[in-house]
Structure formats: C-alpha cells, structure tokens
Tab-separated table of C-alpha atoms in Angstrom:
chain	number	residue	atom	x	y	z
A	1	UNK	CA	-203.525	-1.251	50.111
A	2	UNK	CA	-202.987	0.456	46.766
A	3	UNK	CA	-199.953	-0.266	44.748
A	4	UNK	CA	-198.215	0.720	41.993
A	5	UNK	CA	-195.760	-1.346	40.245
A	6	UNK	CA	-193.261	0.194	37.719
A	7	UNK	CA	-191.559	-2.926	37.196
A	8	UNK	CA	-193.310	-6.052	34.754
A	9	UNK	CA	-191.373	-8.784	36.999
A	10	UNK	CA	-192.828	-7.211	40.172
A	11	UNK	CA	-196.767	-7.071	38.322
A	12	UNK	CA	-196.160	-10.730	37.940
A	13	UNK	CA	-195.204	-10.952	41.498
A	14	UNK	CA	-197.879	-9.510	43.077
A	15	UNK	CA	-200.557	-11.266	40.952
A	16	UNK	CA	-198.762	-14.381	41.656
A	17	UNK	CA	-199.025	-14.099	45.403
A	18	UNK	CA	-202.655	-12.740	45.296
A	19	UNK	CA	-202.315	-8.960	45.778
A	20	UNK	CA	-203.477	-8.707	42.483
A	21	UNK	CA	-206.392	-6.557	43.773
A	22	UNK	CA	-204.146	-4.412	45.493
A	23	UNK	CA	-202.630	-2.828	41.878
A	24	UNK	CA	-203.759	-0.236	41.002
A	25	UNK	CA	-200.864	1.100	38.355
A	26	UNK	CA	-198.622	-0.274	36.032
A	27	UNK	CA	-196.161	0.291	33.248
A	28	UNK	CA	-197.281	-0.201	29.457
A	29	UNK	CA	-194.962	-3.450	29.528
A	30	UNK	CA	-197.239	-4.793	32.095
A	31	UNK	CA	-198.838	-7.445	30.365
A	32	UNK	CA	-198.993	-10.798	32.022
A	33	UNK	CA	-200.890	-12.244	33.734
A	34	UNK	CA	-203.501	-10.923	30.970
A	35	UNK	CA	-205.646	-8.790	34.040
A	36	UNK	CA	-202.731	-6.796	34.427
A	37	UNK	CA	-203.548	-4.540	31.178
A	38	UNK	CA	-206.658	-3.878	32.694
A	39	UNK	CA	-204.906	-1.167	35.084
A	40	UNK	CA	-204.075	2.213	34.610
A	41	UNK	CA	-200.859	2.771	32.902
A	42	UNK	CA	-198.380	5.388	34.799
A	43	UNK	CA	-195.348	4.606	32.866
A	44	UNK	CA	-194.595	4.591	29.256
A	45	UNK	CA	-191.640	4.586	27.079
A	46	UNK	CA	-189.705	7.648	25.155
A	47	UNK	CA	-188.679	5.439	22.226
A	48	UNK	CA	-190.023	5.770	18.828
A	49	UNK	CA	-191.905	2.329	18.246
A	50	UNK	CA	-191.373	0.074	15.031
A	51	UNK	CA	-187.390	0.614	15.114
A	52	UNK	CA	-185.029	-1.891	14.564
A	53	UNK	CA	-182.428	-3.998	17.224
A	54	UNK	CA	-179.761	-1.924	15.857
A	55	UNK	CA	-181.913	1.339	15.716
A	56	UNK	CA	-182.777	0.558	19.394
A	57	UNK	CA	-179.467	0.201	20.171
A	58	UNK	CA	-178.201	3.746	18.895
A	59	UNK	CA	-181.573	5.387	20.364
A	60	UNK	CA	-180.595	4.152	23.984
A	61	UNK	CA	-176.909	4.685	23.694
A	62	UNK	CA	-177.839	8.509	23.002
A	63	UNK	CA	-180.342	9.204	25.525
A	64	UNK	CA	-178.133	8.143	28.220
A	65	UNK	CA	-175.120	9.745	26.536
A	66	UNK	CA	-177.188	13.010	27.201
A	67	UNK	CA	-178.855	11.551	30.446
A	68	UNK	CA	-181.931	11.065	29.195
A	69	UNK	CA	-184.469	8.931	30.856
A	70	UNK	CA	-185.854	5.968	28.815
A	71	UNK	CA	-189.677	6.194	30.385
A	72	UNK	CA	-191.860	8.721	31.190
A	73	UNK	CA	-193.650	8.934	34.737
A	74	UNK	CA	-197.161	10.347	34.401
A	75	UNK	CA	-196.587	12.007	37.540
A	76	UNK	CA	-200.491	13.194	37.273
A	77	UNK	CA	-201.556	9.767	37.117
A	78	UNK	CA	-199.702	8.732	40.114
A	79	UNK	CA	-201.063	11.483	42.114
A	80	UNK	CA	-204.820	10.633	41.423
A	81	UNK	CA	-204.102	6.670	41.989
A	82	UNK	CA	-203.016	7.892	46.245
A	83	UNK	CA	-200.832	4.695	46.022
A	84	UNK	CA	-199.528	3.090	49.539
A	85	UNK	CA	-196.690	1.435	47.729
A	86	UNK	CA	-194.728	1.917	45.178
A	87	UNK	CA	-192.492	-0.867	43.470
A	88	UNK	CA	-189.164	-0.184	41.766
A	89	UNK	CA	-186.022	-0.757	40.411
A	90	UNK	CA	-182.465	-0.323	40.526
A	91	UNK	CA	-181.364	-2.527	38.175
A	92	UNK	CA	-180.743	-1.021	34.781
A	93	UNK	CA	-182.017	2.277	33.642
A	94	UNK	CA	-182.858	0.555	29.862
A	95	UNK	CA	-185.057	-2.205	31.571
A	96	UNK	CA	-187.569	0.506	33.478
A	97	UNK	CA	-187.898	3.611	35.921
A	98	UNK	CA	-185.321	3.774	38.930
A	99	UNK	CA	-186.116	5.078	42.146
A	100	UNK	CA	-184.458	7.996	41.527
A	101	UNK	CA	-186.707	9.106	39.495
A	102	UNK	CA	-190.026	8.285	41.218
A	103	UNK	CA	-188.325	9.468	44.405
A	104	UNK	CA	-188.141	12.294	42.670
A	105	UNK	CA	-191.855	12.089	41.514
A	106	UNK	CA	-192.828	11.465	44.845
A	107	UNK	CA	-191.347	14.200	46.344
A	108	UNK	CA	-192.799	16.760	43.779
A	109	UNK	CA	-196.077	15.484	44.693
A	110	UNK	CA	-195.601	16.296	47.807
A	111	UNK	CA	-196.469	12.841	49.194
A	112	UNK	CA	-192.954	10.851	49.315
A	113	UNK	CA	-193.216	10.704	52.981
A	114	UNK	CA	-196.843	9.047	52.925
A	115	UNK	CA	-195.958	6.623	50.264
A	116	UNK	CA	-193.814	3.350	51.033
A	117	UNK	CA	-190.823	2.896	48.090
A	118	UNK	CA	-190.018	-0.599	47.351
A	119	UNK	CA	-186.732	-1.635	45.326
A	120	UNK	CA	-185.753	-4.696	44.100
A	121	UNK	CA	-182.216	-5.079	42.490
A	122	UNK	CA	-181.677	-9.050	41.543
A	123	UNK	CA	-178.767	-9.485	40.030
A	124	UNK	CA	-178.197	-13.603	40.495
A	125	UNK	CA	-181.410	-16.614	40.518
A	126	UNK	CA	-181.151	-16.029	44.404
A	127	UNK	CA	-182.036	-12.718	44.423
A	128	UNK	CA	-184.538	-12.824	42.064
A	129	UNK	CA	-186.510	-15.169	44.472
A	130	UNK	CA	-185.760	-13.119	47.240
A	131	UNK	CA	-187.350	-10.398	45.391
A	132	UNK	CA	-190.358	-12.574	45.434
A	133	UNK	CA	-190.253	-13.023	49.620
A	134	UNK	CA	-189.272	-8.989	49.450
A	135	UNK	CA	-192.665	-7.915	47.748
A	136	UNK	CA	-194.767	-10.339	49.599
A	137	UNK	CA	-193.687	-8.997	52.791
A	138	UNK	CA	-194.240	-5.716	51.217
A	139	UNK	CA	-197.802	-6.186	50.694
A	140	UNK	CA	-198.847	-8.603	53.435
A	141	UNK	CA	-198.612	-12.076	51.314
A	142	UNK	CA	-195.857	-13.570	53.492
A	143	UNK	CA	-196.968	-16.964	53.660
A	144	UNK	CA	-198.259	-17.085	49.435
A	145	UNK	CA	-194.403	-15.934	48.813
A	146	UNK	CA	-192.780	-18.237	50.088
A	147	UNK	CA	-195.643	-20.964	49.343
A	148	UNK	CA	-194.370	-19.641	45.199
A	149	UNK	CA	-190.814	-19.637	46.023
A	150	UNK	CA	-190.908	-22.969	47.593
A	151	UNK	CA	-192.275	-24.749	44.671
A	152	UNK	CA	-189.744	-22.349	41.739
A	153	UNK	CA	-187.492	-24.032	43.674
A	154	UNK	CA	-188.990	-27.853	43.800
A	155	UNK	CA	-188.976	-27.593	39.938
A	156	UNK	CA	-185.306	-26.597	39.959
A	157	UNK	CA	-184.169	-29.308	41.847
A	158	UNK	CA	-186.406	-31.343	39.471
A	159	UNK	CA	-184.425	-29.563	36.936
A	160	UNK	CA	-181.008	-30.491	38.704
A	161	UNK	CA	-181.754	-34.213	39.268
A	162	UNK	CA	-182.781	-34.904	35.713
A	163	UNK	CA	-179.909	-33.119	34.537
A	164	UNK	CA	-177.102	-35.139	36.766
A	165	UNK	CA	-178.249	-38.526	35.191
A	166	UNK	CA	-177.499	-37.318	31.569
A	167	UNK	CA	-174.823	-39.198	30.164
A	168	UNK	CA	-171.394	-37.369	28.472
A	169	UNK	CA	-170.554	-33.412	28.136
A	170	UNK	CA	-172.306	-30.836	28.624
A	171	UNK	CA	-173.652	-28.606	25.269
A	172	UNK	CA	-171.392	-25.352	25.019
A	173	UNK	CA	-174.448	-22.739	25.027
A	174	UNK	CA	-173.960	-19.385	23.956
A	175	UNK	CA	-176.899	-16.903	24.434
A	176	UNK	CA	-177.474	-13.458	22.721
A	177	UNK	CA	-179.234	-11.103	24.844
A	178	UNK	CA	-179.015	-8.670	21.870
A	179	UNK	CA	-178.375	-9.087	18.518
A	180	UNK	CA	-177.499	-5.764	16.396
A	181	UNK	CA	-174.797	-5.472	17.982
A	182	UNK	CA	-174.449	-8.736	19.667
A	183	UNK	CA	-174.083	-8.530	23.450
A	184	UNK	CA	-173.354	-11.266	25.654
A	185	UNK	CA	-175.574	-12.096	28.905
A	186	UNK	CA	-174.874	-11.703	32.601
A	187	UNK	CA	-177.369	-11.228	35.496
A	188	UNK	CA	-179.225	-14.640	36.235
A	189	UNK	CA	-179.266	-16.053	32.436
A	190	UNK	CA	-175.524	-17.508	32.921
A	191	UNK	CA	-177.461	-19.244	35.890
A	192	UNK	CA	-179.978	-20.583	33.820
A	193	UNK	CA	-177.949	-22.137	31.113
A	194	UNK	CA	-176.253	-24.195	33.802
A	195	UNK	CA	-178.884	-25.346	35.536
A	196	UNK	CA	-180.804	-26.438	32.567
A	197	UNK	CA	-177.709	-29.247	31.794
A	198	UNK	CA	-175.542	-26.437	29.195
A	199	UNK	CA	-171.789	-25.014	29.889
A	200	UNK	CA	-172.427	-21.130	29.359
A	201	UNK	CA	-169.006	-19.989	27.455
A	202	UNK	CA	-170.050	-16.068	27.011
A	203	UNK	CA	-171.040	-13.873	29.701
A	204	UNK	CA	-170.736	-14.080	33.604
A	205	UNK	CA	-173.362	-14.854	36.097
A	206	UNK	CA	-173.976	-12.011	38.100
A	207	UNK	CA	-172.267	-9.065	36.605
A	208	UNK	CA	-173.812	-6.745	33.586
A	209	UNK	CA	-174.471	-8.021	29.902
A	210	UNK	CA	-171.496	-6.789	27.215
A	211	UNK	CA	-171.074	-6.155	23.924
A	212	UNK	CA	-169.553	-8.709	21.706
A	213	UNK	CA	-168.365	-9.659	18.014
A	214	UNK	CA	-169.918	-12.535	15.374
A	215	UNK	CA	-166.230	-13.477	15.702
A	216	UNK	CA	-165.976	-13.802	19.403
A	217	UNK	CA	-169.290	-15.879	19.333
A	218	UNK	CA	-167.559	-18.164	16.655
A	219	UNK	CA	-164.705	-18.344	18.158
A	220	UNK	CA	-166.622	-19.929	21.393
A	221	UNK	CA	-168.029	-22.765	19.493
A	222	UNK	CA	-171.200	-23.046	20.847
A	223	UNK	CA	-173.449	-26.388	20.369
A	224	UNK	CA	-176.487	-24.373	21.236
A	225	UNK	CA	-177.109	-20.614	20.399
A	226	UNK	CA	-179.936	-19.169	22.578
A	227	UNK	CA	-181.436	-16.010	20.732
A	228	UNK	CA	-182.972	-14.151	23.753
A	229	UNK	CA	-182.943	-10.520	22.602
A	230	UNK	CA	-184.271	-8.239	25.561
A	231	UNK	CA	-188.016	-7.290	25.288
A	232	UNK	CA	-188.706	-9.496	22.353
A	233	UNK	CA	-191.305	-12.280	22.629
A	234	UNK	CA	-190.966	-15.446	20.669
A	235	UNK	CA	-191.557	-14.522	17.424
A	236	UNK	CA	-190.052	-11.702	17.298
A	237	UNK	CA	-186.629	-13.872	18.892
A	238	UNK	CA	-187.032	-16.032	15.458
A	239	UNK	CA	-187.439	-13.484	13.024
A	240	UNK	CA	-184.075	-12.196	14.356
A	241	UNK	CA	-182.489	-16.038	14.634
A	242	UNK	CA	-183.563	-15.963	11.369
A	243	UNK	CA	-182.174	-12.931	9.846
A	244	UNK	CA	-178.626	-14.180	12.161
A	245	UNK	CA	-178.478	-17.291	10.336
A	246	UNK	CA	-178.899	-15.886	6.328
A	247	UNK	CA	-176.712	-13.655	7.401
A	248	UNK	CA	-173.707	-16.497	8.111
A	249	UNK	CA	-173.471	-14.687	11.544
A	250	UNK	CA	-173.573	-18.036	14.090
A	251	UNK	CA	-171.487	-20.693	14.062
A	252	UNK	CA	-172.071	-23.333	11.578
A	253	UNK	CA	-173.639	-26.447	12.963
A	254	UNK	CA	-175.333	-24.895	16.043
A	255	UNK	CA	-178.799	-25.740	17.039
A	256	UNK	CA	-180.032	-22.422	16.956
A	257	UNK	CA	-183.377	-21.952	19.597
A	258	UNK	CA	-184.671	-18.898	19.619
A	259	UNK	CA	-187.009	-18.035	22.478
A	260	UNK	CA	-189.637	-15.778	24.514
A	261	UNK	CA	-187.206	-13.127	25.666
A	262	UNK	CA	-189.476	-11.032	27.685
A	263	UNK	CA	-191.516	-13.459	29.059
A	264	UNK	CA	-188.849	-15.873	30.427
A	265	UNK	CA	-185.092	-14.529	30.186
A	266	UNK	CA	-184.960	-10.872	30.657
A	267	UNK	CA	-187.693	-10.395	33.542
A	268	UNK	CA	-186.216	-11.386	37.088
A	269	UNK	CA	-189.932	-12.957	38.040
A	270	UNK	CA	-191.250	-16.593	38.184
A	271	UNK	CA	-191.401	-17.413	34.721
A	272	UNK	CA	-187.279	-17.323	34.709
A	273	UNK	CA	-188.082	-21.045	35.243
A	274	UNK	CA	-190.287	-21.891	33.120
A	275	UNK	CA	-186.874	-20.857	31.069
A	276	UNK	CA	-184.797	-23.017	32.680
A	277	UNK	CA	-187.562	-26.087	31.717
A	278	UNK	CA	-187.477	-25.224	28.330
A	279	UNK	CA	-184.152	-24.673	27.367
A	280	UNK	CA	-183.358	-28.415	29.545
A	281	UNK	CA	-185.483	-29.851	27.157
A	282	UNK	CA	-183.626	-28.819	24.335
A	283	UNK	CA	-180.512	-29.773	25.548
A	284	UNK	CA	-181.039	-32.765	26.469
A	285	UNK	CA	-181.494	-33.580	22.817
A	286	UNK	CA	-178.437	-32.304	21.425
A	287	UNK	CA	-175.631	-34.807	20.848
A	288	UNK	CA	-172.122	-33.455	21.935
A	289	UNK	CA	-168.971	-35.269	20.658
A	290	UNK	CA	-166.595	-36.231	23.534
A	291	UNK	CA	-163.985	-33.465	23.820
A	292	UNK	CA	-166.637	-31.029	22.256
C-alpha cells in the first residue's frame, strides 16, 4: 500500500503502528518520528515564515476572510507518488489541508475514484484514539492499533489513580493556545488539564478554541498558566511565556509552564499523553490554599 498523509498526527500514527513503510508523502510539518522527513513533501504552507504570533494571527484571519487556503497541494507530486490512501482532515482549515480540497485534487487528477480518502475529525481524547483504531484499520494494522491504544490508555488510568490520592484542591489551570491575541483552548486540551489532577477554568472540552482578554485570564485566577501556543515547540512556548510575563500580562503569582505545543497539545496523536504526564507532574507540586 502507498499512503499519503496530509495530517502530522496521522504520520505519527502510522509510524506508530508500523505502516511506516507504507508512506510515501507527507506535509512539511511532518517531522516526528525523525524518518518521517525522509519522505517526499506534497504539502506546504502559504505563510510567509519568520512572522510573529500576532503577525500570524492577522495573516490567517485574512486568507480565510478572502477564502484562501492556508497550504498548498503539490497536486504534481501526488500524481507521481500513485497513492492507495490518502489521510485527511476535517478539523480546522488553520491546522492542515481538508478533504475538500484534496477531493478536489483527486478528482482533477483524474484518479479520485482509484484512491481511498481517509478523514479523521477528533474533537474530544476519545476520538483522538479512535482516530488511532480508524487509520489502523485503514492500512491493515488492526491488531498494532489497538495494541497502542490499549497501553495510551493504561498510562491514563496510571495518570487517574495517582491523581485521586492527592490530598486538597485541585490547581485552577488556565492554558493559552495562542498568545497575540490570547485565545482560550477547546478540543481535547480541556481534557487533558483534568486528567492530569488541574480544574481547567477557560475554554470547553470539545467545542472550538476562542479568543480572549489578559483581563479575562486574570480575572480566572489561575494557579497554573500553561503556554501552549499552536505549532510552537518548547522553546519557542518560553520565549513567548517569557515575553507574557515582562509584559505584566498573567496573573501575578502563577506558576507559569510553558511547553512543547506541537509535539504534545495541538496534534490529536499519541504524544497528547505524554502531555497529560507532564503537566501531572507539575501539578502535583503546586501548593493550592484551601478555598483557592
């Protein structure tokens, strides 16, 4: 089988369950595990590089003010890579292609009817390892699926149990998933702050990330302020905490912890829990008053 994979969560996947072979394309955001950048690169992205979070911001609010797409398809490159499968998303037009427009692709090729479109759409933790059991099926890994999702979900339950014997309240966690402007998280990351032992007081599991105000985040007084900005690894998460916290921006007294955005927060793939792990850890040392 030959598959292309437009989506960075669904590279991981398919490594993860040993199809790794089977790839053949990927987008320029395809970058773990580290094999992964040795494939052809079908997708890349229309945005100018070296902007900043609030630059980014006004580049993607005009492009799909004027219905712009955010990545380019090298529709040539798809053609000579004769992929079986194609993996996609749904999800958010800022985060990678859609299947709208590879459908489209495909169809222009003439080959949409010989090539098999997979979508994956996780909006909640659940889904996300669904996706997982979805793309193994998809490429004949049934059994090294559910083998993954079977132990994501032993170390959440690990998670769980260590987190019911702590002692008092729970920190009040707030976590950026942007930071010029602010926005607030939704998807799975509202998930994640409760699992790891934290009471998430912006943002709502499940539903779409929102704008927000420095006073609204104030205003929530958070014990713990999560920096995840979308796309951003780990250091560039600090330099951003850091530039937040000259600024007087967070709330004063909050552990701020910035962390690897990309790698474990904003991709709906296995490593969402190696998220959950870390941020546990650091709330499990952070004193909260009673009544806080």
């Amino acid at each position: 089988m030959r598959v292309v994979s437009l989506l960075p969560a669904a590279t991981e996947v398919l490594f993860a369950v040993g199809a790794g072979d089977d790839v053949v394309g990927v987008t320029f955001e395809c970058d773990h595990p580290a094999e992964a950048r040795r494939r052809r690169i079908v997708s890349t992205s229309s945005m100018p590089e070296g902007l900043t979070p609030a630059a980014i911001d006004d580049f993607v609010a005009a492009a799909v003010a004027r219905g712009e797409d955010l990545y380019r398809l090298d529709a040539g490159a798809l053609a000579e890579l004769r992929p079986d499968l194609v993996v996609t998303q749904d999800l958010c037009a800022v985060c990678a292609l859609d299947v709208g427009t590879v459908s489209e692709a495909l169809a222009h090729l003439g080959v949409g009817d010989d090539v098999e479109v997979v979508t994956t759409d996780p909006h909640t933790l659940e889904e996300v390892l669904d996706s997982v059991l979805l793309l193994g099926r998809a490429v004949g890994r049934d059994n090294a699926a559910a083998a993954l999702v079977a132990g994501l979900r032993t170390r959440l339950d690990a998670v769980r149990d260590e987190v019911a014997r702590r002692p008092g309240p729970r920190p009040r966690v707030a976590v950026l998933e942007w930071t010029d402007p602010p926005y607030l998280p939704g998807h799975w990351i509202p998930e994640m702050v409760e699992l790891a032992g934290g009471t998430c007081v912006l943002g709502r599991a499940g539903a779409r990330s929102v704008r927000t105000t420095w006073d609204d985040v104030r205003a929530a007084r958070p014990d713990v302020v999560v920096v995840a900005p979308c796309g951003y690894d780990r250091a560039g998460a600090t330099a951003q905490a850091e530039a937040l916290v000259a600024a007087g921006h967070l709330p004063a007294g909050a552990v701020v912890h910035p962390v690897d955005a990309d790698a474990m927060w904003a991709r709906p793939g296995p490593r969402l829990v190696d998220g959950v792990e870390e941020l546990a850890g650091v709330l499990a040392r952070v004193p909260v008053a009673p009544g806080g």
